[in-house]
Tab-separated table of C-alpha atoms in Angstrom:
chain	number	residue	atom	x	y	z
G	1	UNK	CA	-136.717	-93.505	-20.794
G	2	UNK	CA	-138.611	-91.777	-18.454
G	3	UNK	CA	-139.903	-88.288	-19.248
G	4	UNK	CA	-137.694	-85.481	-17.654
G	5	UNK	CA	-136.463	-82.149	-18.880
G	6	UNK	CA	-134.271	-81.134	-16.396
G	7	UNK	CA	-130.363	-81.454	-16.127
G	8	UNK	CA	-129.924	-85.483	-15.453
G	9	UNK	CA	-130.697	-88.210	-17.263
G	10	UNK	CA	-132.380	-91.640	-15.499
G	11	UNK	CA	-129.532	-93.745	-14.257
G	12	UNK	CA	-128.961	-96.492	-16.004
G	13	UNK	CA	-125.772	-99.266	-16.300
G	14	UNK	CA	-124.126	-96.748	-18.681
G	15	UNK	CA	-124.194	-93.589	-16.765
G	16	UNK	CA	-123.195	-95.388	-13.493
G	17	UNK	CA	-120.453	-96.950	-15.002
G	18	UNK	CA	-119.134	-93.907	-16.727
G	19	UNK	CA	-120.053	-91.784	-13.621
G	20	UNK	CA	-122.270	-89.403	-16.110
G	21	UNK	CA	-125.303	-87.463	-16.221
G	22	UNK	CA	-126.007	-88.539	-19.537
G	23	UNK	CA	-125.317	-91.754	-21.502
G	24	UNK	CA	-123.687	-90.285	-23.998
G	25	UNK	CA	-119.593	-90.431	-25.621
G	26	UNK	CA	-118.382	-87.812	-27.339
G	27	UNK	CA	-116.586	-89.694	-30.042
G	28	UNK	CA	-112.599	-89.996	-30.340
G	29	UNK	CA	-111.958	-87.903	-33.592
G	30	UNK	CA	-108.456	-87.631	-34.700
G	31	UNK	CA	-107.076	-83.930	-34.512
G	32	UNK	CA	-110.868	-82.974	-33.728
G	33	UNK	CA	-111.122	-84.647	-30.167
G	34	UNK	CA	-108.601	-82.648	-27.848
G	35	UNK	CA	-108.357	-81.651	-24.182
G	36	UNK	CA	-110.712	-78.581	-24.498
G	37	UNK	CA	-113.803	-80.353	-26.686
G	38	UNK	CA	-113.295	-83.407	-24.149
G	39	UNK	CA	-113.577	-80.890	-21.158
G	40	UNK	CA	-116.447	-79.703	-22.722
G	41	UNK	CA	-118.620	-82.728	-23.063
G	42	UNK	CA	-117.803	-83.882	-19.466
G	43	UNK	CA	-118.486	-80.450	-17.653
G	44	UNK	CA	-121.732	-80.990	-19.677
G	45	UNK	CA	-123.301	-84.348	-18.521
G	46	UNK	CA	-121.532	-86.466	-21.329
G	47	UNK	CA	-117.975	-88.385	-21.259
G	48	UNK	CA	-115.752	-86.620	-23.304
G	49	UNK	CA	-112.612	-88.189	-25.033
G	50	UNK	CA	-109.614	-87.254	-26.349
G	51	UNK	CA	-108.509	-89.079	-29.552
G	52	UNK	CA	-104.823	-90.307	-29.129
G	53	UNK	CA	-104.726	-91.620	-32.838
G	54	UNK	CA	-100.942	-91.605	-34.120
G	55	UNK	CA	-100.458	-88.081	-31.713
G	56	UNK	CA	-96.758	-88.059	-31.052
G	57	UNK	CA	-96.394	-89.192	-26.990
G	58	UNK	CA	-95.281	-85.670	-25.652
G	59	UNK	CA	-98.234	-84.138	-27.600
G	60	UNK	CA	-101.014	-86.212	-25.818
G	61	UNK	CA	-99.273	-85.665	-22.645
G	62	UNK	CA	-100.173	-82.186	-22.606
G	63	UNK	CA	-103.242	-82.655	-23.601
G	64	UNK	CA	-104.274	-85.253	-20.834
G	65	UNK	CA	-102.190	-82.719	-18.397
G	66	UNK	CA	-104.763	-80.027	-19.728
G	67	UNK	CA	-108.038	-82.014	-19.602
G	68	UNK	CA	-107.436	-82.288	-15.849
G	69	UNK	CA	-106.982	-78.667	-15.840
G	70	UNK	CA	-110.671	-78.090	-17.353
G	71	UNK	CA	-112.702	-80.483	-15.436
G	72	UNK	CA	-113.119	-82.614	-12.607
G	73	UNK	CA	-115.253	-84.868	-14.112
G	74	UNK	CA	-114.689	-88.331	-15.850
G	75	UNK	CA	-113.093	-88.329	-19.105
G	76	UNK	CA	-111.863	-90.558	-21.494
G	77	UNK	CA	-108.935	-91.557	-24.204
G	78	UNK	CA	-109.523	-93.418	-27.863
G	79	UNK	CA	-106.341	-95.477	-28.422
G	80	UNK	CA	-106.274	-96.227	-32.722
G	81	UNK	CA	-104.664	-99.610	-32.227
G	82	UNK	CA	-103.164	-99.837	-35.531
G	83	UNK	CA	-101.093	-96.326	-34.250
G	84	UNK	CA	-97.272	-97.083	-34.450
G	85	UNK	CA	-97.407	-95.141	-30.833
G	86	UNK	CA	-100.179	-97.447	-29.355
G	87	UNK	CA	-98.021	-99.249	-26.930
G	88	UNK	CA	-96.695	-95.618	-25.480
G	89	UNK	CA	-100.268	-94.402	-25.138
G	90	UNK	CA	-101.494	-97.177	-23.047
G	91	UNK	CA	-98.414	-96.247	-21.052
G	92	UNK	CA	-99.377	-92.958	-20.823
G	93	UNK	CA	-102.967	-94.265	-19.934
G	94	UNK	CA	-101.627	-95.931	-17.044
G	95	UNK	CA	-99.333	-93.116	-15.776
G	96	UNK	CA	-101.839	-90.434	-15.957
G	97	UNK	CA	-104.285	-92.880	-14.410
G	98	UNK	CA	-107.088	-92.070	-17.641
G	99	UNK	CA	-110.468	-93.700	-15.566
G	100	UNK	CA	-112.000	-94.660	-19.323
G	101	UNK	CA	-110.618	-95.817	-22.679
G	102	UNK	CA	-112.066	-96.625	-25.719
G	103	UNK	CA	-110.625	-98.370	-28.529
G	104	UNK	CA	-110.811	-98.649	-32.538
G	105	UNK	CA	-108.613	-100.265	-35.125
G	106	UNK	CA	-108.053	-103.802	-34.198
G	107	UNK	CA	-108.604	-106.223	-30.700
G	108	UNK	CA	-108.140	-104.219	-27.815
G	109	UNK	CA	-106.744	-107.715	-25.931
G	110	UNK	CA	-103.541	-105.945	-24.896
G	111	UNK	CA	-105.391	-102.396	-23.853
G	112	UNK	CA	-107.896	-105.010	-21.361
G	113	UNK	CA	-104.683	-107.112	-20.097
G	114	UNK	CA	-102.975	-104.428	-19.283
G	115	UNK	CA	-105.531	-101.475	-17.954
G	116	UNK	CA	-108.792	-103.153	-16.218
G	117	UNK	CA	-106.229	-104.337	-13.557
G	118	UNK	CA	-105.598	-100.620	-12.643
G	119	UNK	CA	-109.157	-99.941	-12.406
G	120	UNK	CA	-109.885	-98.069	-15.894
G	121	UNK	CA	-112.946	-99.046	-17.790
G	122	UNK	CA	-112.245	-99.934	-21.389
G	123	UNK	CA	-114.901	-100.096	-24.160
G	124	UNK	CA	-114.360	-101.128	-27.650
G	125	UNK	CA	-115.712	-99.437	-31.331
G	126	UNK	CA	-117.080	-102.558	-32.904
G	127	UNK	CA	-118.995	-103.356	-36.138
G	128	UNK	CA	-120.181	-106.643	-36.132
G	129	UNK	CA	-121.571	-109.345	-33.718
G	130	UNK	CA	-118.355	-111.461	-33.628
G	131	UNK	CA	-116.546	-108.284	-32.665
G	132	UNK	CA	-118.225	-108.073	-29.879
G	133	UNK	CA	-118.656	-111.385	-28.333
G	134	UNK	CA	-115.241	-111.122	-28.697
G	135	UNK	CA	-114.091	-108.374	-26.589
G	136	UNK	CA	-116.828	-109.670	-24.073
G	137	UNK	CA	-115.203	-112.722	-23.373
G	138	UNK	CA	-111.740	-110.365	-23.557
G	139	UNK	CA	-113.134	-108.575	-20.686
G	140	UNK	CA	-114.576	-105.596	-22.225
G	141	UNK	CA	-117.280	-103.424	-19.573
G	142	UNK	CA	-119.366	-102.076	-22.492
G	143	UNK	CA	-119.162	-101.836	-26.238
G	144	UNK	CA	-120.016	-98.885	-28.796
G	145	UNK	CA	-121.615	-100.643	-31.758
G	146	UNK	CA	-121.055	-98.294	-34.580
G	147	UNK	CA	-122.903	-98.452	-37.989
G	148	UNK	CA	-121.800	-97.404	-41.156
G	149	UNK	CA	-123.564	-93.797	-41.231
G	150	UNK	CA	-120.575	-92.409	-38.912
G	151	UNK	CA	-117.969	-91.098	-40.607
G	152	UNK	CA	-114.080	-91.871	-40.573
G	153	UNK	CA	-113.131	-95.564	-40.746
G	154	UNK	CA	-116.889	-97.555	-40.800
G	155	UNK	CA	-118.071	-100.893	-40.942
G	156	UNK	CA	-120.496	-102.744	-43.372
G	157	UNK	CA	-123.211	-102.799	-41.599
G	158	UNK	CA	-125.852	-99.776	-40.578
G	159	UNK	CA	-127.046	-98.571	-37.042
G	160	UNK	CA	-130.962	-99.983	-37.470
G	161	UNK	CA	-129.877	-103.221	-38.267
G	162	UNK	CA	-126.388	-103.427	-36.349
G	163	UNK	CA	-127.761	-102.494	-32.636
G	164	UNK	CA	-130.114	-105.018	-32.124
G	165	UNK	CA	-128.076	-107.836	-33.083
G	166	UNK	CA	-125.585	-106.578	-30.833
G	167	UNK	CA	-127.766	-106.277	-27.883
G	168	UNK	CA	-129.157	-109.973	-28.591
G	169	UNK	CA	-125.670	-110.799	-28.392
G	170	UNK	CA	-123.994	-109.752	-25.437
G	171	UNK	CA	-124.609	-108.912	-21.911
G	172	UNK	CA	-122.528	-105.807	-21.391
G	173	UNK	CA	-123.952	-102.561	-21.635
G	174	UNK	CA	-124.000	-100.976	-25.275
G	175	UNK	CA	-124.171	-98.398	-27.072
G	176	UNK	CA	-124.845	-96.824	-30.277
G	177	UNK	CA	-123.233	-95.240	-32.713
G	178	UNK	CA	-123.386	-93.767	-36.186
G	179	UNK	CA	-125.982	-91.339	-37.586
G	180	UNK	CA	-127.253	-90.133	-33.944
G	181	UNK	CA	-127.304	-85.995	-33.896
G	182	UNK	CA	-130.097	-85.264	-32.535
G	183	UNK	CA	-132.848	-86.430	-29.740
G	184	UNK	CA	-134.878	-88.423	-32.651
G	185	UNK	CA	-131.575	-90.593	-33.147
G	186	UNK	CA	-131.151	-91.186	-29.293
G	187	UNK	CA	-134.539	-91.861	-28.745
G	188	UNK	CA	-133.906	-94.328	-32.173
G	189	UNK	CA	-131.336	-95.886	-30.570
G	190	UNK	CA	-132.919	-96.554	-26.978
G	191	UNK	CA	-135.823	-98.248	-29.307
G	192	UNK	CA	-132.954	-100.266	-30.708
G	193	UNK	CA	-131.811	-101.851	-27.206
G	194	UNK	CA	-128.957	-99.845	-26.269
G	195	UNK	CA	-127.886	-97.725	-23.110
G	196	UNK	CA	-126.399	-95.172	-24.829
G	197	UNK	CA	-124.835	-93.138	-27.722
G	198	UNK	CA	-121.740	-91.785	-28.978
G	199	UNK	CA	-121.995	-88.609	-31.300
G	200	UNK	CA	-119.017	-87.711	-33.186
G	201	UNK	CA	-120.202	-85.409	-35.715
G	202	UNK	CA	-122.347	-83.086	-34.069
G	203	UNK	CA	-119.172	-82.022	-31.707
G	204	UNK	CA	-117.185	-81.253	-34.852
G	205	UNK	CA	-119.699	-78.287	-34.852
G	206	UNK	CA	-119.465	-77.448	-31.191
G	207	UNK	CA	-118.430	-73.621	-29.572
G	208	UNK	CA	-115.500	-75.175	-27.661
G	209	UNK	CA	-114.017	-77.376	-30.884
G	210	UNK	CA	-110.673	-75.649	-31.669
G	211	UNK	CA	-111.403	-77.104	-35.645
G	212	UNK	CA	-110.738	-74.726	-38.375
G	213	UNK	CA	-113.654	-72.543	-39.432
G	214	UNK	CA	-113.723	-73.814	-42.457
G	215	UNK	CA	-114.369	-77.689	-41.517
G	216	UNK	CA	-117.021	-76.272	-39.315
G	217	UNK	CA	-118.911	-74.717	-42.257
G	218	UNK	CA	-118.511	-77.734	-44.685
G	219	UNK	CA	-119.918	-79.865	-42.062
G	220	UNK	CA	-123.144	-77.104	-41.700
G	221	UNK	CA	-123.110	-77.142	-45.159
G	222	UNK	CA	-123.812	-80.442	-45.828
G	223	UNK	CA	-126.884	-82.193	-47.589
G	224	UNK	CA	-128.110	-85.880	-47.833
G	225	UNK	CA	-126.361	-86.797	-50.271
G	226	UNK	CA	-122.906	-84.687	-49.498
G	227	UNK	CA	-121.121	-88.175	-48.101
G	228	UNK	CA	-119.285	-90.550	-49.643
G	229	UNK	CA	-117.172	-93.505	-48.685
G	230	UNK	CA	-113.278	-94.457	-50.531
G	231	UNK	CA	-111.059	-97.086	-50.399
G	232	UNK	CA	-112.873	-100.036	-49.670
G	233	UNK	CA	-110.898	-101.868	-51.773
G	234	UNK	CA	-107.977	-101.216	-49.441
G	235	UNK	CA	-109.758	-103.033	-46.501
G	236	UNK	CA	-110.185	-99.248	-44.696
G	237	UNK	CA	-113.127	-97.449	-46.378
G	238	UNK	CA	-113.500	-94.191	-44.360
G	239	UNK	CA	-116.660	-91.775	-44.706
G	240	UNK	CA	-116.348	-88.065	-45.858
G	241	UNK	CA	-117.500	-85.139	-47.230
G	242	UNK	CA	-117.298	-84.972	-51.119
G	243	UNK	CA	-114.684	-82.623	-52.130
G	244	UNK	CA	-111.291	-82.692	-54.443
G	245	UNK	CA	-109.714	-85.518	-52.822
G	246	UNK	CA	-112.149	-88.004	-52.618
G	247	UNK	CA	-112.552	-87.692	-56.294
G	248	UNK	CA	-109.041	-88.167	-57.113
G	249	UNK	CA	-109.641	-90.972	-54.782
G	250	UNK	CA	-112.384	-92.535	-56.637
G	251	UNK	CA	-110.377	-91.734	-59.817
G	252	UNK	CA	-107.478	-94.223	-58.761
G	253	UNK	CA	-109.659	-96.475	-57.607
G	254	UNK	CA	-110.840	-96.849	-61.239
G	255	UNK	CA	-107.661	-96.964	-62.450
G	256	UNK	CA	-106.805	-99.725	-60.437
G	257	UNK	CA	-103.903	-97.906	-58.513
G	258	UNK	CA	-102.134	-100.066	-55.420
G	259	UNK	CA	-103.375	-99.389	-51.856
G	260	UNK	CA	-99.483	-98.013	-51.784
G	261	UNK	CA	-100.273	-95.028	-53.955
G	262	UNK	CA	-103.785	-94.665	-52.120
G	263	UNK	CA	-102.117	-94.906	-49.071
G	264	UNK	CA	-99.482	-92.078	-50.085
G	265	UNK	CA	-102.455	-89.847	-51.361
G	266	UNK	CA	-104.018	-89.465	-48.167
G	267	UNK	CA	-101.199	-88.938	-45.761
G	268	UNK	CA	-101.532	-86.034	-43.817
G	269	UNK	CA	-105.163	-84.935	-45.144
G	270	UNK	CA	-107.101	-85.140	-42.208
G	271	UNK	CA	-104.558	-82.892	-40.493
G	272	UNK	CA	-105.011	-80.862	-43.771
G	273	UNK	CA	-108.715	-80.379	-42.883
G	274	UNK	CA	-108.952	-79.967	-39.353
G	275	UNK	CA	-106.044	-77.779	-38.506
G	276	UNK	CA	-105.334	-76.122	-41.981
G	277	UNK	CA	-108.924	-75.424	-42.746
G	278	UNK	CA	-108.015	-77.510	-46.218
G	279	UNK	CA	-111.313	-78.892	-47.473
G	280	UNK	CA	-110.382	-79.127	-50.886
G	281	UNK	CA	-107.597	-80.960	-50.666
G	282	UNK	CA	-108.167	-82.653	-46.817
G	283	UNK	CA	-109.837	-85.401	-45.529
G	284	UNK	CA	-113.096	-83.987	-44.456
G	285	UNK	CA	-113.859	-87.016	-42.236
G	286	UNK	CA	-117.882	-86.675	-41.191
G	287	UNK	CA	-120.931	-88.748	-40.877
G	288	UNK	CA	-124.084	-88.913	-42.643
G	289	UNK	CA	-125.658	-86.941	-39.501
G	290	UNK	CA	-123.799	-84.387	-40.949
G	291	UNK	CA	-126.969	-83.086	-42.731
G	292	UNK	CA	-128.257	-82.857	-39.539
G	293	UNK	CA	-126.038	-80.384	-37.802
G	294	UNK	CA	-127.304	-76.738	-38.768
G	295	UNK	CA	-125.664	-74.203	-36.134
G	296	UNK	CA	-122.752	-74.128	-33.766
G	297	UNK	CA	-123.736	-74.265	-30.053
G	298	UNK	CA	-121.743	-75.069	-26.740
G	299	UNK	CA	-121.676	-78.779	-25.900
G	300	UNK	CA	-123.827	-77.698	-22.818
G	301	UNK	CA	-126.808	-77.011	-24.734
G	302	UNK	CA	-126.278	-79.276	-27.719
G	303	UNK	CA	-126.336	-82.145	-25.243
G	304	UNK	CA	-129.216	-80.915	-22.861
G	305	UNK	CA	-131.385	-80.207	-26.210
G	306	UNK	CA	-130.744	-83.354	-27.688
G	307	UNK	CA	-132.110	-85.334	-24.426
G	308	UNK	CA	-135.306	-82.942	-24.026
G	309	UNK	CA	-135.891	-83.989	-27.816
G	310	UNK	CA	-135.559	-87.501	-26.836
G	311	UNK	CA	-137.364	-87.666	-24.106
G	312	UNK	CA	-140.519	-85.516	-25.883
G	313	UNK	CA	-140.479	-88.352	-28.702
G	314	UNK	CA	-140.340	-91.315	-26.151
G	315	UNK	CA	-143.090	-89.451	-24.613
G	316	UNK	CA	-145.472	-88.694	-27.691
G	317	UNK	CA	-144.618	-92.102	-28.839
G	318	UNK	CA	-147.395	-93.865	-26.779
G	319	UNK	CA	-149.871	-91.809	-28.356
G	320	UNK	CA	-149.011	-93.534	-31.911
G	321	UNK	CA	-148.097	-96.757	-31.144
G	322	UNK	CA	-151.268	-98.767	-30.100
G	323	UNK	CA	-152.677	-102.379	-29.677
């Protein structure tokens, strides 16, 4: 990185092919990632995305109607592929001619077959090395390597030890994920070999994130040690903050319930959270960054802060690393 303050970042492969300021994703966070935080990020430098997840069609309409309506910059779409609505989003994709998608939840092989042709860039959420020679040879233009520090649905692996295996692996652009809130983590990241980040967490605390109040202040009041991660004995685990549920969740795990009744516990709880405000009872989804995040500001300033940082550690950096 080279040392620069001011309102752009360096170009690099990932801000030219994203047609960004910054290298940096805002990440696709079901009920949390809507037309006006997506807006937000993009009028800011980053790529912003709006999180189709299992949205009912109509519903993400709107919201890719309204996105349009907020900026005129590039903006992208998370498709969940394991959504029962999947192959009507990448429908709507094409129709409302979305310029970047990013995918989670299985092999985006259908998503690549049937939306590079139109011209949109499409970049997988992967966890592991075979993952993403994978979607390289699928025809993937980047790839967001996420480590198990982010929250929602995570890997096995963490961020210092998943990026540069990734970046030893492939030749498209990537970029990193999990645990980055702040400049030291982008800065962390570029050490790492990737070209850019995606930040999830740090948005959920964000002026223009329509969240509920109270998800906002369980997120700023979290320590190190507020996460935890359930059901990986369903083949899902998923990263949140420590409240009611997941301990009725870690009681049934003990008890040796069925992924069924698991299942049935946690319909509807992330909803619960974001919308209702519900963080007894919801699915505060969050990552380990969380700790991190200690104020709400607009995505403006959280993004242009968190690149000064980054550039003032590259910088000092070559004062304490020596031959």
């Amino acid at each position: 990185m080279k040392h620069d303050t001011g309102s752009c970042f360096p170009a690099n492969r990932v801000t030219s092919l994203l047609g960004c300021s910054y290298p940096l994703v805002q990440g696709g966070m079901a009920w949390v990632a809507d037309a006006n935080l997506a807006a937000a990020v993009s009028n800011a430098g980053g790529l912003g995305l709006i999180a189709a997840a299992s949205m009912p069609p109509e519903l993400l309409e709107a919201q890719l109607i309204k996105v349009r309506e907020l900026t005129d910059k590039p903006f992208g779409l998370n498709i969940m592929l394991m959504s029962p609505t999947v192959d009507q989003v990448i429908k709507l994709a094409a129709k409302h001619k979305v310029p970047i998608v990013t995918t989670g939840a299985g092999s985006p092989g259908k998503v690549i077959d049937f939306l590079k042709p139109l011209g949109t860039i499409v970049i997988p959420v992967i966890a592991s090395v075979a993952q993403a020679k994978r979607v390289e040879k699928q025809g993937a233009d980047a790839v967001v390597a996420e480590g198990m520090e982010a929250g929602g649905h995570i890997g096995e692996l963490t961020t210092m030890v998943l990026i540069p295996q990734i970046t030893d692996s492939v030749e498209i652009p990537v970029l990193a994920a999990g645990g980055i809130a702040d400049g030291r983590g982008i800065a962390a990241a570029f050490a790492l070999g990737a070209e850019g980040v995606q930040v999830g967490t740090r948005f959920v605390c964000c002026t223009e994130s329509t969240v509920h109040p109270a998800y906002k202040e369980a997120v700023l009041n979290a320590r190190d040690r507020s996460n935890v991660v359930t059901g990986r004995f369903t083949g899902h685990p998923v990263r949140c903050l420590k409240n009611r549920l997941t301990s009725k969740f870690e009681e049934l795990e003990k008890c040796g319930a069925t992924v069924e009744e698991y299942e049935r516990l946690g319909a509807g709880r992330l909803r619960a959270a974001v919308v209702d405000g519900d963080v007894d009872w919801g699915s505060v989804m969050a990552g380990q960054s969380a700790a991190l995040v200690n104020d709400i500001k607009p995505a403006e300033e959280i993004i242009r802060v968190m690149f000064q940082e980054a550039f003032q550690v590259t910088a000092s950096l070559s004062g304490k690393i020596t031959c």
